[in-house]
Coordinates of C-alpha atoms in Angstrom, one line a residue:
Chain A
M1 CA -81.3 -196.4 28.6
M2 CA -77.8 -197.7 29.0
S3 CA -74.5 -195.8 29.3
S4 CA -71.2 -196.9 28.0
N5 CA -69.9 -197.5 31.5
S6 CA -72.2 -200.5 32.0
A7 CA -71.0 -204.0 31.1
N8 CA -72.7 -204.1 27.7
N9 CA -74.7 -201.3 26.1
L10 CA -76.9 -201.3 23.0
L11 CA -73.9 -200.7 20.7
D12 CA -71.9 -203.6 22.2
E13 CA -74.9 -205.9 21.9
A14 CA -75.4 -204.9 18.2
L15 CA -71.7 -205.5 17.6
G16 CA -71.9 -209.0 19.2
F17 CA -69.3 -208.1 21.9
N18 CA -69.0 -210.2 25.0
D19 CA -69.2 -208.9 28.6
D20 CA -65.5 -209.1 29.0
G21 CA -64.9 -206.7 26.2
G22 CA -63.9 -209.4 23.8
G23 CA -65.6 -210.9 20.8
G24 CA -65.6 -209.1 17.5
G25 CA -62.3 -210.8 16.6
G26 CA -61.7 -213.6 14.2
G27 CA -61.0 -211.6 11.2
L28 CA -63.6 -208.9 11.0
L29 CA -63.7 -205.4 9.5
L30 CA -65.9 -202.8 11.1
L31 CA -66.7 -199.7 9.1
I32 CA -67.9 -196.5 10.8
E33 CA -69.6 -194.0 8.5
D34 CA -70.3 -190.6 9.9
R35 CA -71.2 -187.1 8.6
V36 CA -70.5 -183.5 9.4
E37 CA -73.6 -183.3 11.5
T38 CA -73.0 -186.5 13.4
S39 CA -69.3 -187.3 14.1
G40 CA -68.7 -191.0 14.7
A41 CA -65.4 -190.4 16.6
F42 CA -67.1 -191.3 19.9
I43 CA -67.5 -194.9 18.6
L44 CA -63.8 -195.1 18.0
H45 CA -63.1 -193.8 21.5
H46 CA -65.6 -196.3 23.0
L47 CA -64.0 -199.2 21.1
I48 CA -60.4 -198.2 22.2
K49 CA -61.5 -198.3 25.8
R50 CA -63.3 -201.6 25.4
R51 CA -60.3 -203.3 23.7
L52 CA -57.8 -202.0 26.3
S53 CA -59.9 -202.3 29.5
S54 CA -60.9 -206.0 29.5
P55 CA -59.2 -207.8 32.4
N56 CA -59.3 -211.2 30.7
R57 CA -57.3 -210.0 27.8
P58 CA -54.0 -208.6 29.1
N59 CA -52.0 -209.2 25.9
D60 CA -54.4 -207.7 23.4
V61 CA -53.0 -204.8 21.4
V62 CA -54.5 -201.9 19.7
V63 CA -52.6 -200.6 16.7
F64 CA -53.8 -197.1 16.0
L65 CA -53.1 -195.1 12.7
S66 CA -54.0 -191.5 13.2
F67 CA -54.4 -189.1 10.2
A68 CA -56.8 -186.8 12.0
H69 CA -55.4 -185.8 15.5
P70 CA -52.3 -185.9 17.6
F71 CA -51.9 -188.4 20.4
S72 CA -52.7 -185.8 23.0
H73 CA -56.2 -185.5 21.6
Y74 CA -57.0 -189.2 22.2
D75 CA -55.2 -189.2 25.5
R76 CA -57.3 -186.4 26.8
I77 CA -60.6 -187.9 25.7
L78 CA -59.8 -191.4 26.9
R79 CA -58.7 -190.1 30.3
K80 CA -62.1 -188.7 30.9
M81 CA -63.5 -192.1 30.1
G82 CA -61.2 -193.7 32.7
C83 CA -58.5 -195.1 30.4
N84 CA -54.9 -193.9 30.5
L85 CA -53.5 -194.1 27.0
G86 CA -50.1 -192.9 28.1
V87 CA -49.6 -195.9 30.3
Q88 CA -51.0 -198.3 27.7
K89 CA -48.6 -196.8 25.2
E90 CA -45.7 -197.4 27.5
N91 CA -46.8 -201.0 28.0
K92 CA -46.9 -201.5 24.3
R93 CA -50.6 -202.3 24.4
F94 CA -51.5 -199.1 22.6
V95 CA -49.2 -198.8 19.5
Y96 CA -49.8 -195.3 18.1
Y97 CA -48.6 -194.3 14.6
D98 CA -48.6 -190.6 13.9
M99 CA -49.4 -190.5 10.2
L100 CA -50.0 -186.7 10.2
N101 CA -46.3 -185.8 10.4
L102 CA -44.9 -188.4 8.1
N103 CA -43.0 -187.2 5.0
Y104 CA -45.2 -188.2 2.2
P105 CA -43.2 -188.7 -1.1
D106 CA -44.6 -187.5 -4.4
G107 CA -46.1 -189.9 -6.8
E108 CA -48.0 -193.1 -6.4
K109 CA -45.0 -195.3 -6.4
G110 CA -43.4 -193.4 -3.5
A111 CA -46.7 -193.5 -1.6
E112 CA -47.0 -197.3 -2.2
D113 CA -43.6 -197.8 -0.8
L114 CA -44.4 -195.8 2.3
L115 CA -47.7 -197.7 2.8
L116 CA -45.7 -201.0 2.4
S117 CA -43.4 -200.0 5.2
V118 CA -46.3 -198.9 7.5
Y119 CA -48.0 -202.2 6.7
G120 CA -44.8 -204.1 7.5
K121 CA -44.6 -202.5 11.0
I122 CA -48.2 -203.4 11.7
Q123 CA -47.7 -207.0 10.6
K124 CA -44.6 -207.3 12.7
T125 CA -46.4 -205.9 15.8
V126 CA -49.4 -208.3 15.3
E127 CA -47.1 -211.3 14.8
L128 CA -45.2 -210.5 17.9
C129 CA -48.3 -210.0 19.9
S130 CA -49.9 -213.2 18.6
S131 CA -46.9 -215.3 19.8
R132 CA -47.4 -214.2 23.4
E133 CA -49.2 -216.5 25.8
G134 CA -52.8 -215.6 26.5
Y135 CA -53.2 -213.7 23.2
K136 CA -56.8 -213.4 22.1
N137 CA -57.3 -210.6 19.6
S138 CA -55.5 -207.5 18.2
T139 CA -57.2 -204.4 16.9
I140 CA -56.1 -202.2 14.0
M141 CA -57.8 -198.8 13.9
I142 CA -57.6 -196.1 11.2
D143 CA -58.8 -192.5 11.9
D144 CA -59.7 -191.7 9.2
I145 CA -59.9 -193.1 5.7
S146 CA -60.7 -189.9 3.8
L147 CA -57.7 -188.2 5.3
M148 CA -55.6 -191.2 4.5
E149 CA -56.7 -190.8 0.9
V150 CA -55.7 -187.1 0.9
A151 CA -52.3 -188.1 2.3
L152 CA -51.8 -190.6 -0.5
C153 CA -52.4 -187.9 -3.2
G154 CA -56.1 -188.9 -3.6
S155 CA -55.3 -192.5 -4.5
S156 CA -58.3 -194.5 -3.3
N157 CA -56.8 -197.5 -5.0
L158 CA -53.8 -197.4 -2.6
V159 CA -56.2 -197.0 0.4
L160 CA -58.2 -200.1 -0.8
D161 CA -55.0 -202.1 -1.3
F162 CA -53.9 -201.2 2.2
L163 CA -57.3 -202.2 3.7
H164 CA -57.2 -205.4 1.8
Y165 CA -53.8 -206.3 3.4
C166 CA -55.0 -205.3 6.8
Y167 CA -58.0 -207.5 6.4
S168 CA -56.0 -210.5 5.3
L169 CA -53.8 -209.9 8.4
A170 CA -57.0 -209.9 10.4
T171 CA -58.2 -213.2 9.1
Q172 CA -54.7 -214.8 9.7
F173 CA -54.2 -213.5 13.2
D174 CA -57.8 -213.1 14.5
C175 CA -57.8 -209.3 14.5
L176 CA -60.5 -206.7 14.4
V177 CA -60.0 -203.9 11.9
I178 CA -61.9 -200.7 12.6
I179 CA -62.0 -197.8 10.1
L180 CA -63.7 -194.5 10.2
N181 CA -64.9 -192.8 7.0
H182 CA -67.0 -189.8 6.1
E183 CA -70.1 -190.7 4.1
D184 CA -70.7 -187.1 2.8
V185 CA -67.3 -186.8 1.2
Y186 CA -68.3 -189.4 -1.4
S187 CA -72.0 -188.5 -1.8
T188 CA -71.5 -186.4 -5.0
M189 CA -69.4 -188.9 -6.9
D190 CA -70.8 -190.1 -10.2
V191 CA -68.6 -193.2 -10.5
P192 CA -68.9 -196.0 -8.0
S193 CA -67.3 -194.7 -4.9
P194 CA -64.5 -196.3 -2.8
L195 CA -66.9 -196.2 0.1
L196 CA -69.0 -198.8 -1.6
Q197 CA -66.0 -201.0 -1.9
M198 CA -65.4 -200.7 1.8
E199 CA -69.1 -201.5 2.5
Y200 CA -68.6 -204.7 0.6
L201 CA -65.4 -205.5 2.5
A202 CA -66.9 -204.8 5.9
N203 CA -68.6 -207.4 8.1
I204 CA -70.2 -204.7 10.3
V205 CA -71.2 -201.2 9.1
I206 CA -72.2 -198.5 11.7
K207 CA -73.8 -195.4 10.3
A208 CA -74.0 -192.3 12.5
E209 CA -76.6 -190.0 11.1
P210 CA -78.7 -187.1 12.3
L211 CA -82.3 -187.7 13.2
A212 CA -84.8 -187.3 10.3
T213 CA -86.3 -184.5 12.3
G214 CA -83.1 -182.5 12.6
L215 CA -81.0 -181.3 15.5
A216 CA -82.2 -181.8 19.1
T217 CA -80.8 -181.1 22.6
D218 CA -81.5 -184.5 24.1
V219 CA -80.8 -186.7 21.2
H220 CA -77.7 -186.1 19.2
G221 CA -78.3 -188.6 16.4
Q222 CA -79.0 -192.2 15.5
L223 CA -76.9 -195.2 14.9
T224 CA -77.7 -198.0 12.5
V225 CA -75.7 -201.1 12.9
L226 CA -75.7 -203.5 10.0
N227 CA -74.1 -206.8 11.1
K228 CA -73.8 -209.1 8.1
G229 CA -73.5 -212.2 10.2
I230 CA -70.6 -214.7 10.3
C231 CA -70.1 -217.9 8.3
Q232 CA -68.2 -220.6 10.1
G233 CA -68.0 -224.3 9.8
S234 CA -71.2 -224.8 11.7
G235 CA -73.2 -222.6 9.4
C236 CA -74.0 -219.0 8.8
S237 CA -75.7 -216.6 11.1
K238 CA -78.3 -214.2 9.6
G239 CA -77.6 -210.6 8.9
K240 CA -79.2 -208.2 11.3
I241 CA -79.9 -204.5 11.5
R242 CA -80.3 -202.5 14.7
N243 CA -81.2 -198.8 15.0
F244 CA -81.1 -196.7 18.2
H245 CA -80.4 -193.1 19.3
F246 CA -77.5 -191.7 21.1
R247 CA -76.5 -188.7 23.2
V248 CA -72.9 -187.8 23.7
K249 CA -72.1 -186.6 27.2
E250 CA -68.9 -185.3 28.8
N251 CA -67.4 -188.7 29.9
C252 CA -69.7 -191.2 28.2
V253 CA -72.3 -191.8 25.6
E254 CA -75.9 -192.9 26.2
Y255 CA -77.6 -195.3 23.8
F256 CA -81.4 -195.8 23.8
Y257 CA -84.2 -196.9 21.6
P258 CA -86.3 -194.2 20.2
G259 CA -89.0 -193.1 22.6
S260 CA -87.5 -195.0 25.6
R261 CA -85.9 -192.0 27.3
T262 CA -87.8 -190.7 30.4
Chain B
M1 CA -85.7 -224.6 -11.6
A2 CA -83.2 -222.0 -12.6
A3 CA -80.4 -223.0 -10.3
E4 CA -80.6 -226.6 -11.4
A5 CA -80.6 -225.6 -15.0
I6 CA -77.4 -223.7 -14.4
S7 CA -75.8 -226.6 -12.7
R8 CA -76.8 -228.9 -15.5
A9 CA -75.4 -226.5 -18.2
L10 CA -72.1 -226.2 -16.4
R11 CA -71.9 -230.0 -15.8
D12 CA -72.6 -230.8 -19.4
G13 CA -69.7 -228.5 -20.5
A14 CA -69.1 -227.3 -24.0
L15 CA -71.2 -228.4 -26.9
E16 CA -69.4 -229.6 -30.0
G17 CA -67.7 -226.7 -31.8
E18 CA -68.7 -224.2 -29.1
H19 CA -66.8 -222.4 -26.4
A20 CA -67.3 -223.5 -22.8
P21 CA -70.4 -222.3 -21.0
A22 CA -69.8 -219.3 -18.9
L23 CA -71.9 -218.0 -16.0
T24 CA -71.9 -214.5 -14.5
I25 CA -73.3 -214.3 -11.0
K26 CA -74.3 -210.7 -10.5
D27 CA -75.4 -209.0 -7.2
S28 CA -75.3 -205.6 -5.6
I29 CA -75.0 -204.1 -2.1
H30 CA -78.8 -204.1 -1.7
A31 CA -78.9 -207.8 -2.5
P32 CA -75.5 -209.1 -1.2
L33 CA -76.2 -212.8 -1.7
G34 CA -74.0 -213.4 -4.8
A35 CA -71.4 -215.1 -2.6
F36 CA -73.9 -217.6 -1.4
V37 CA -75.0 -218.4 -4.9
F38 CA -71.3 -218.8 -5.9
D39 CA -70.7 -221.3 -3.1
H40 CA -73.8 -223.2 -4.0
I41 CA -72.9 -223.5 -7.6
L42 CA -69.3 -224.6 -6.7
A43 CA -70.6 -227.2 -4.3
Q44 CA -73.1 -228.5 -7.0
L45 CA -70.4 -228.7 -9.6
S46 CA -68.0 -230.5 -7.3
S47 CA -70.6 -233.1 -6.4
N48 CA -71.6 -233.5 -10.1
I49 CA -68.0 -234.1 -11.0
S50 CA -67.5 -236.5 -8.0
S51 CA -70.5 -238.6 -8.8
S52 CA -69.5 -239.2 -12.4
K53 CA -65.8 -239.9 -12.1
S54 CA -63.3 -240.0 -9.3
Q55 CA -63.3 -237.5 -6.4
A56 CA -63.4 -233.9 -7.6
Q57 CA -60.1 -232.1 -7.0
L58 CA -59.9 -228.5 -6.1
R59 CA -56.9 -226.3 -6.8
I60 CA -56.8 -222.7 -5.7
V61 CA -55.0 -219.8 -7.3
D62 CA -54.6 -217.6 -4.3
C63 CA -54.9 -213.9 -5.3
Y64 CA -56.2 -213.0 -1.9
T65 CA -53.2 -213.4 0.5
D66 CA -50.6 -211.3 -1.3
P67 CA -52.0 -209.8 -4.5
L68 CA -49.4 -207.1 -4.9
G69 CA -46.4 -209.0 -3.4
W70 CA -46.1 -206.8 -0.3
K71 CA -45.8 -209.7 2.1
S72 CA -43.2 -211.4 -0.1
Q73 CA -41.2 -208.2 -0.3
L74 CA -41.3 -207.7 3.5
A75 CA -40.4 -211.3 4.1
E76 CA -37.4 -211.1 1.7
S77 CA -36.1 -208.0 3.5
G78 CA -36.4 -209.8 6.8
I79 CA -39.0 -207.4 8.3
V80 CA -41.6 -210.0 8.8
S81 CA -41.4 -213.8 9.1
N82 CA -42.0 -215.9 6.1
R83 CA -44.8 -218.0 7.6
S84 CA -47.5 -215.7 6.5
T85 CA -46.8 -216.4 2.8
Q86 CA -46.9 -220.2 3.2
N87 CA -50.1 -221.8 2.0
A88 CA -51.7 -225.2 1.8
T89 CA -50.2 -227.4 -0.9
T90 CA -53.4 -227.1 -3.0
A91 CA -52.9 -223.3 -3.4
S92 CA -50.7 -221.5 -5.9
L93 CA -49.8 -218.0 -4.7
C94 CA -50.3 -215.1 -7.0
K95 CA -48.1 -212.2 -6.1
N96 CA -49.1 -209.9 -8.9
A97 CA -52.8 -209.6 -9.6
R98 CA -52.1 -206.9 -12.2
D99 CA -50.5 -209.4 -14.6
L100 CA -53.4 -211.2 -16.1
D101 CA -51.3 -213.1 -18.6
M102 CA -49.4 -214.7 -15.7
L103 CA -52.8 -215.4 -14.0
F104 CA -54.1 -217.1 -17.1
S105 CA -51.0 -219.3 -17.2
S106 CA -51.3 -220.2 -13.5
I107 CA -54.9 -221.2 -14.0
V108 CA -54.2 -223.4 -17.1
E109 CA -51.1 -224.9 -15.5
L110 CA -53.0 -225.9 -12.3
G111 CA -56.0 -227.1 -14.4
K112 CA -53.7 -229.4 -16.5
E113 CA -52.2 -230.8 -13.4
V114 CA -55.6 -231.8 -12.1
I115 CA -56.7 -233.5 -15.3
R116 CA -53.4 -235.1 -16.0
E117 CA -54.6 -238.6 -15.2
T118 CA -58.2 -238.4 -16.2
K119 CA -57.5 -236.6 -19.5
G120 CA -60.8 -234.8 -19.2
R121 CA -61.4 -231.1 -18.8
F122 CA -61.4 -228.7 -15.9
A123 CA -63.8 -226.1 -14.6
V124 CA -62.8 -222.6 -13.5
A125 CA -64.4 -220.6 -10.7
I126 CA -63.4 -216.9 -10.1
D127 CA -64.2 -215.1 -6.8
S128 CA -64.5 -212.4 -7.9
V129 CA -64.1 -210.5 -11.1
S130 CA -64.7 -207.3 -9.2
E131 CA -61.4 -207.9 -7.4
I132 CA -59.7 -208.5 -10.7
L133 CA -61.0 -205.2 -11.9
R134 CA -59.5 -203.5 -8.9
H135 CA -56.1 -204.2 -10.4
A136 CA -56.7 -204.5 -14.1
S137 CA -58.8 -202.9 -16.9
I138 CA -62.1 -204.3 -18.1
S139 CA -60.5 -205.1 -21.5
S140 CA -57.8 -207.3 -20.0
A141 CA -60.2 -208.9 -17.7
A142 CA -62.6 -209.6 -20.6
S143 CA -59.7 -211.0 -22.5
L144 CA -58.7 -213.3 -19.7
L145 CA -62.3 -214.7 -19.5
S146 CA -62.6 -215.1 -23.3
N147 CA -59.3 -216.9 -23.4
L148 CA -60.4 -219.3 -20.7
R149 CA -63.7 -219.8 -22.3
S150 CA -62.1 -220.7 -25.6
H151 CA -59.4 -223.0 -24.1
D152 CA -60.1 -226.5 -25.3
Q153 CA -59.4 -228.0 -21.9
V154 CA -61.8 -225.8 -20.0
A155 CA -65.2 -227.5 -19.5
C156 CA -67.0 -224.5 -18.0
L157 CA -66.4 -221.3 -16.0
F158 CA -68.3 -219.0 -13.7
W159 CA -67.5 -215.9 -11.8
L160 CA -69.0 -213.5 -9.2
F161 CA -69.4 -209.8 -10.0
H162 CA -70.8 -206.9 -7.9
S163 CA -72.5 -204.8 -10.5
D164 CA -72.7 -201.5 -8.5
L165 CA -68.9 -201.4 -8.1
H166 CA -68.4 -200.8 -11.8
E167 CA -69.6 -198.8 -14.7
M168 CA -72.3 -200.1 -17.0
K169 CA -69.8 -200.9 -19.7
A170 CA -68.0 -203.4 -17.5
S171 CA -71.2 -205.1 -16.6
S172 CA -72.2 -205.3 -20.3
A173 CA -68.8 -206.6 -21.4
L174 CA -69.1 -209.5 -19.0
E175 CA -72.6 -210.3 -19.9
Y176 CA -71.6 -210.5 -23.6
I177 CA -69.0 -213.0 -22.8
S178 CA -71.4 -215.1 -20.7
S179 CA -73.8 -217.8 -21.9
M180 CA -75.7 -217.5 -18.7
V181 CA -76.3 -214.4 -16.4
A182 CA -77.7 -215.0 -13.0
C183 CA -78.8 -211.9 -11.3
V184 CA -79.6 -211.5 -7.5
E185 CA -81.9 -208.6 -6.8
P186 CA -83.6 -207.4 -3.6
I187 CA -86.8 -209.1 -2.7
S188 CA -88.1 -205.8 -1.3
N189 CA -87.5 -202.5 -2.9
T190 CA -86.6 -199.8 -0.3
T191 CA -88.0 -196.3 -0.5
N192 CA -85.8 -194.1 -2.7
G193 CA -83.7 -197.2 -3.4
K194 CA -81.2 -196.2 -0.8
G195 CA -80.6 -195.0 2.7
M196 CA -80.9 -196.9 6.0
N197 CA -83.8 -194.8 7.3
S198 CA -86.2 -196.3 9.8
E199 CA -88.8 -197.2 7.2
N200 CA -86.4 -199.1 5.1
L201 CA -84.7 -201.1 7.9
P202 CA -87.0 -204.1 8.0
L203 CA -86.8 -204.3 4.2
I204 CA -83.0 -204.0 4.2
E205 CA -82.8 -206.7 6.8
Q206 CA -85.1 -208.9 4.7
N207 CA -82.9 -208.4 1.7
L208 CA -80.0 -209.8 3.7
G209 CA -81.7 -213.2 3.9
R210 CA -83.8 -213.3 0.7
G211 CA -83.5 -212.3 -2.9
K212 CA -85.0 -212.6 -6.4
F213 CA -82.9 -214.9 -8.6
S214 CA -83.3 -214.3 -12.3
V215 CA -81.3 -216.2 -14.9
R216 CA -80.9 -215.5 -18.6
F217 CA -79.7 -218.3 -20.8
K218 CA -78.3 -217.6 -24.2
R219 CA -79.0 -220.4 -26.6
R220 CA -76.8 -221.5 -29.4
N221 CA -79.3 -220.3 -31.9
G222 CA -79.4 -216.8 -30.3
R223 CA -82.7 -217.2 -28.5
I224 CA -82.9 -216.2 -24.9
R225 CA -84.6 -218.2 -22.1
L226 CA -85.5 -216.5 -18.9
M227 CA -86.1 -218.2 -15.6
S228 CA -86.7 -216.8 -12.2
E229 CA -87.2 -217.9 -8.6
E230 CA -86.5 -216.8 -5.1
L231 CA -83.5 -217.6 -2.9
H232 CA -83.4 -217.8 0.8
T233 CA -80.3 -218.1 3.0
E234 CA -80.4 -221.0 5.5
Q235 CA -78.2 -222.1 8.3
M236 CA -76.1 -224.3 6.0
G237 CA -76.3 -222.6 2.6
I238 CA -79.2 -221.4 0.4
N239 CA -82.5 -222.7 -0.8
F240 CA -84.2 -221.9 -4.1
V241 CA -88.0 -221.7 -4.2
P242 CA -90.4 -220.9 -7.1
A243 CA -91.0 -217.2 -7.4
F244 CA -94.2 -215.8 -5.9
E245 CA -96.7 -215.8 -8.9
D246 CA -95.5 -213.7 -11.8
Y247 CA -99.3 -213.3 -12.4
V248 CA -99.4 -211.2 -9.2
T249 CA -96.5 -209.1 -10.4
S250 CA -98.2 -208.4 -13.7
Q251 CA -101.5 -207.6 -11.9
S252 CA -99.7 -205.0 -10.0
L253 CA -98.5 -203.3 -13.2
V254 CA -102.1 -202.5 -14.3
P255 CA -103.1 -199.0 -13.4
K256 CA -105.7 -198.9 -10.7
V257 CA -108.7 -197.3 -12.3
Q258 CA -112.4 -197.7 -12.0
F259 CA -113.0 -199.7 -15.2
S260 CA -111.9 -203.2 -15.8
L261 CA -108.9 -203.4 -18.0
Q262 CA -108.2 -207.1 -17.6
L263 CA -110.0 -210.0 -19.2
S264 CA -111.7 -212.6 -17.0
E265 CA -111.0 -216.3 -17.5
K266 CA -114.2 -216.8 -19.5
E267 CA -113.4 -213.8 -21.7
R268 CA -109.9 -215.1 -22.4
N269 CA -111.3 -218.5 -23.4
D270 CA -114.0 -216.9 -25.7
R271 CA -111.4 -214.8 -27.4
A272 CA -109.3 -217.8 -28.1
K273 CA -112.2 -219.5 -29.8
V274 CA -113.0 -216.7 -32.3
V275 CA -112.3 -217.7 -35.9
L276 CA -110.6 -214.9 -37.7
P277 CA -112.6 -213.4 -40.7
F278 CA -109.8 -213.4 -43.3
E279 CA -111.1 -215.1 -46.4
H280 CA -108.0 -217.0 -47.2
Q281 CA -108.0 -218.4 -43.7
G282 CA -111.7 -219.1 -43.9
D283 CA -113.6 -222.2 -42.7
G284 CA -114.6 -223.6 -46.1
K285 CA -118.0 -221.8 -46.2
P286 CA -118.8 -220.0 -49.5
I287 CA -117.8 -216.3 -49.6
Q288 CA -120.8 -214.1 -49.5
I289 CA -121.1 -210.7 -51.2
Y290 CA -123.4 -208.1 -49.9
D291 CA -125.8 -206.9 -52.7
G292 CA -128.2 -204.8 -50.6
R293 CA -131.0 -207.3 -51.0
R294 CA -130.6 -209.4 -47.9
S295 CA -133.5 -211.5 -46.6
V296 CA -135.5 -210.3 -43.6
S297 CA -134.2 -213.2 -41.4
E298 CA -130.6 -212.1 -42.0
S299 CA -131.3 -208.5 -41.3
K300 CA -132.8 -209.2 -37.9
T301 CA -129.7 -210.8 -36.6
E302 CA -127.4 -208.0 -37.9
N303 CA -126.0 -205.1 -36.0
K304 CA -126.9 -201.7 -37.5
E305 CA -123.6 -200.5 -38.9
T306 CA -123.2 -197.7 -41.3
N307 CA -119.9 -198.8 -43.0
A308 CA -119.9 -201.3 -45.9
E309 CA -118.2 -204.1 -44.0
K310 CA -120.6 -205.6 -41.5
M311 CA -119.4 -207.6 -38.6
H312 CA -121.9 -209.9 -36.8
V313 CA -121.4 -211.9 -33.7
N314 CA -123.5 -215.0 -33.4
E315 CA -124.4 -215.3 -29.8
D316 CA -126.5 -218.5 -30.1
S317 CA -123.8 -221.1 -29.5
G318 CA -121.8 -219.0 -27.0
R319 CA -118.8 -219.4 -29.4
G320 CA -117.4 -216.1 -30.7
E321 CA -117.7 -215.8 -34.4
I322 CA -117.1 -213.0 -36.9
I323 CA -119.0 -213.2 -40.2
Y324 CA -117.4 -211.1 -42.9
I325 CA -119.4 -210.3 -46.0
R326 CA -117.6 -208.7 -48.9
D327 CA -119.1 -205.7 -50.5
S328 CA -118.5 -206.7 -54.1
D329 CA -116.3 -208.8 -56.4
D330 CA -114.3 -205.7 -57.1
E331 CA -113.0 -205.8 -53.6
M332 CA -109.9 -208.0 -53.7
P333 CA -109.7 -210.8 -51.1
D334 CA -107.7 -210.0 -48.1
S335 CA -104.1 -210.8 -48.6
D336 CA -100.9 -210.3 -46.8
E337 CA -99.8 -207.5 -49.1
D338 CA -99.6 -204.0 -47.7
P339 CA -102.1 -201.9 -49.7
D340 CA -99.8 -198.9 -49.2
D341 CA -97.0 -200.6 -51.1
D342 CA -97.9 -198.8 -54.4
L343 CA -97.6 -195.4 -52.8
D344 CA -94.9 -193.3 -54.2
I345 CA -94.1 -190.6 -51.7

């Protein structure tokens, strides 16, 4: 049984993260899919802390687009985990975009222009960061995609366009893009869902689901991490799947293989 | 082997008076190996071209970096630097993936540039048509592919397509345009066909590295040829191996009951040796007519049948045989005519 306070837990291992909190860069997109019964927000919080807390990466930046909660919400949660988002924000290491209170224009054209300007700010931030000495990786996070779609008048096309551009930025500047989406929002669609497009785009898919046996006090759900493997000059690594259980506690999350808890 | 047959067909290019051969590589999220097949075909084609003439030249129409012109707009307004839109000299940047007429022109222009000195033809590879369909309708995408196929300087073309991202009609439209359709399917079918539950996980993981590879070739005369094999991903690409016996697959389709529904090898051979009883396909022996006064020796070897046509199997030689004795001369010899033709219903 490993907690998220130790150097590397089951989730980090499944993601291929190094002990120093790095790895997972080099142009990757990580998709977190959750459900009403099992929120995947804790994964986002864990990854924010990992990307900001590594001592060997003082210039890495996390760009965070929030459609779901105000800054104070994340600040409170990360404080309990031992990470001060307020300080990181002042140091320009945590760049927070409040997408909740933006003035969204009517019509798709207006929405596209707005997205273009948001993308422009992200690209500028990442470019600036990458020019600094000691730069390793940046992270772009979106919480969450289904609310982004709502904000853009239901245009999943615009959302996919935006994700495509973030991904191309990621491959150019060695970033990690992390997005959270709700699987059950798309489950009743007859036509191919945008979620499937994102699953194709993603290099790593994390699914947070309830246990097959239903709710339990000691185990809050299961995570399935599908890592498609990376193709580089030296060859391709094989795709892998890991499955383990989790329990969300006050200040951390425990990950363990089924049946291994004492 | 299917993959080699594809490479040969693409390398040979268009037959006289025909459009260029076109290949659809089709996969799905449960068998996401289409990109590996695409890379393999591209590498094979490049090496085929290189070996016959001078070094194969690759030109790229880049619809990935800035498909909607966002980066260019931002660079023009000074918000971001211009370096992100600069590409290698072998790439032509497409800034409007919605305009397929422009895309067609870019492809043809680059192709002509490549073959300027050799005066040959060029091949076109599209990764992927699913991305084109994000920005354009299926009819305009189909029109683009048709125009490329019928262009007299295009030797062959192939594209990647994720079938589960689109409706059936899009998949069908692309298959109609293609002369070859290569389909990658899961090697293991998961329970319920979906869901990453704990039973399915080993199967899903297996499908990340192996797949069934089925190819349908459309011949000029309209006939279809089917080939299938397995593909395995390796460190440096993919490997094609013969499919695990189709015989095994067909065996598994027979319902599991207590009686034997299959023929043994001996039974299959015996059946093949049986001479059919039709008189006009006879074996030259005189036609016998039953007159009710058969000899004792004949009656001993006959089965006891109540109907007028008697069938007799000669078991002496071990060779199956049917002896047909006509009831009378009134009975017309068997012919190919349908006896019900004269019915007036």
